[in-house]
Tab-separated table of C-alpha atoms in Angstrom:
chain	number	residue	atom	x	y	z
A	456	MET	CA	0.429	3.182	3.832
A	457	ALA	CA	-1.023	4.524	0.603
A	458	PRO	CA	-3.898	7.009	0.407
A	459	LYS	CA	-7.206	5.134	0.344
A	460	LEU	CA	-9.577	5.012	-2.602
A	461	ALA	CA	-13.290	5.326	-1.852
A	462	ARG	CA	-15.228	2.091	-1.529
A	463	ARG	CA	-17.604	1.323	-4.362
A	464	GLY	CA	-21.256	1.697	-3.459
A	465	ASP	CA	-20.493	3.782	-0.354
A	466	ASP	CA	-22.010	7.210	-0.966
A	467	GLN	CA	-20.361	8.613	2.175
A	468	SER	CA	-16.850	7.564	1.166
A	469	THR	CA	-14.498	9.772	-0.859
A	470	ASP	CA	-10.995	9.226	-2.217
A	471	LYS	CA	-8.166	10.539	-0.080
A	472	PRO	CA	-6.000	13.153	-1.809
A	473	PHE	CA	-3.686	11.605	-4.446
A	474	ALA	CA	-5.124	8.103	-3.922
A	475	TRP	CA	-5.752	7.541	-7.629
A	476	GLN	CA	-2.323	8.879	-8.633
A	477	SER	CA	-0.611	6.679	-6.035
A	478	ARG	CA	-2.424	3.601	-7.303
A	479	GLU	CA	-1.606	4.414	-10.920
A	480	PHE	CA	2.097	4.912	-10.123
A	481	LEU	CA	2.256	1.469	-8.516
A	482	ARG	CA	0.204	-0.131	-11.289
A	483	LYS	CA	2.404	1.313	-14.045
A	484	LEU	CA	5.539	0.320	-12.136
A	485	CYS	CA	4.558	-3.332	-11.738
A	486	ILE	CA	2.076	-4.214	-14.490
A	487	GLY	CA	3.440	-6.946	-16.726
A	488	MET	CA	6.596	-7.265	-14.626
A	489	GLU	CA	7.722	-10.324	-12.722
A	490	VAL	CA	7.808	-9.508	-9.019
A	491	GLY	CA	8.949	-11.433	-5.989
A	492	PHE	CA	7.063	-11.551	-2.700
A	493	GLN	CA	8.206	-12.490	0.797
A	494	VAL	CA	5.906	-12.743	3.844
A	495	ASP	CA	7.611	-10.862	6.688
A	496	TYR	CA	5.088	-11.394	9.492
A	497	THR	CA	1.476	-12.214	10.275
A	498	LEU	CA	-0.664	-10.002	12.490
A	499	SER	CA	-2.650	-12.265	14.811
A	500	PRO	CA	-5.488	-12.931	15.563
A	501	ARG	CA	-6.774	-11.407	12.311
A	502	GLY	CA	-4.288	-13.402	10.259
A	503	LEU	CA	-3.234	-10.426	8.125
A	504	GLU	CA	0.013	-11.125	6.307
A	505	PHE	CA	2.511	-8.352	5.667
A	506	GLY	CA	5.361	-8.749	3.294
A	507	THR	CA	7.816	-7.239	0.885
A	508	VAL	CA	7.436	-7.012	-2.881
A	509	PHE	CA	10.581	-6.926	-4.986
A	510	LEU	CA	10.970	-5.717	-8.561
A	511	ASP	CA	14.392	-6.281	-10.141
A	512	ASP	CA	15.816	-6.882	-6.636
A	513	LYS	CA	14.517	-3.468	-5.487
A	514	ASN	CA	12.102	-3.169	-2.587
A	515	VAL	CA	8.932	-1.691	-4.125
A	516	ALA	CA	7.848	-0.139	-0.798
A	517	PHE	CA	11.093	1.836	-0.498
A	518	TRP	CA	10.699	2.932	-4.095
A	519	ILE	CA	7.170	4.304	-3.725
A	520	VAL	CA	7.933	5.948	-0.358
A	521	ALA	CA	10.975	7.645	-1.918
A	522	LYS	CA	8.753	8.931	-4.747
A	523	GLY	CA	6.285	10.331	-2.177
A	524	TRP	CA	3.252	8.189	-3.112
A	525	THR	CA	3.010	6.445	0.284
A	526	LYS	CA	4.076	7.059	3.860
A	527	LEU	CA	5.604	4.877	6.531
A	528	CYS	CA	3.195	3.215	8.918
A	529	THR	CA	4.016	1.886	12.361
A	530	MET	CA	2.184	-0.833	14.271
A	531	HIS	CA	0.441	1.735	16.525
A	532	HIS	CA	-1.588	2.857	13.473
A	533	PHE	CA	-3.224	-0.576	13.428
A	534	LYS	CA	-3.776	-0.676	17.173
A	535	ASP	CA	-5.506	2.707	16.979
A	536	GLY	CA	-7.630	1.581	14.050
A	537	GLU	CA	-6.042	3.944	11.530
A	538	GLY	CA	-4.684	1.128	9.374
A	539	SER	CA	-7.918	-0.825	9.144
A	540	ARG	CA	-10.626	-0.307	6.549
């Protein structure tokens, strides 16, 4: 789970710390590169799909967690509403 950027047009919303830097790291890592994507599971009934992105056969999620730009998220975050926008 990456830090959230503020929603546009929402005066009450603010960026979480390091949200912009996290986004820019991922953007610079992947922009212009050919990536692979695999759907791992779908969260019903909302139909949200979760998957894995690969860059040069490396799991992008592992890469950005190892660099400290995201954190691991378990399913209880979504049940408690923490993972939803």
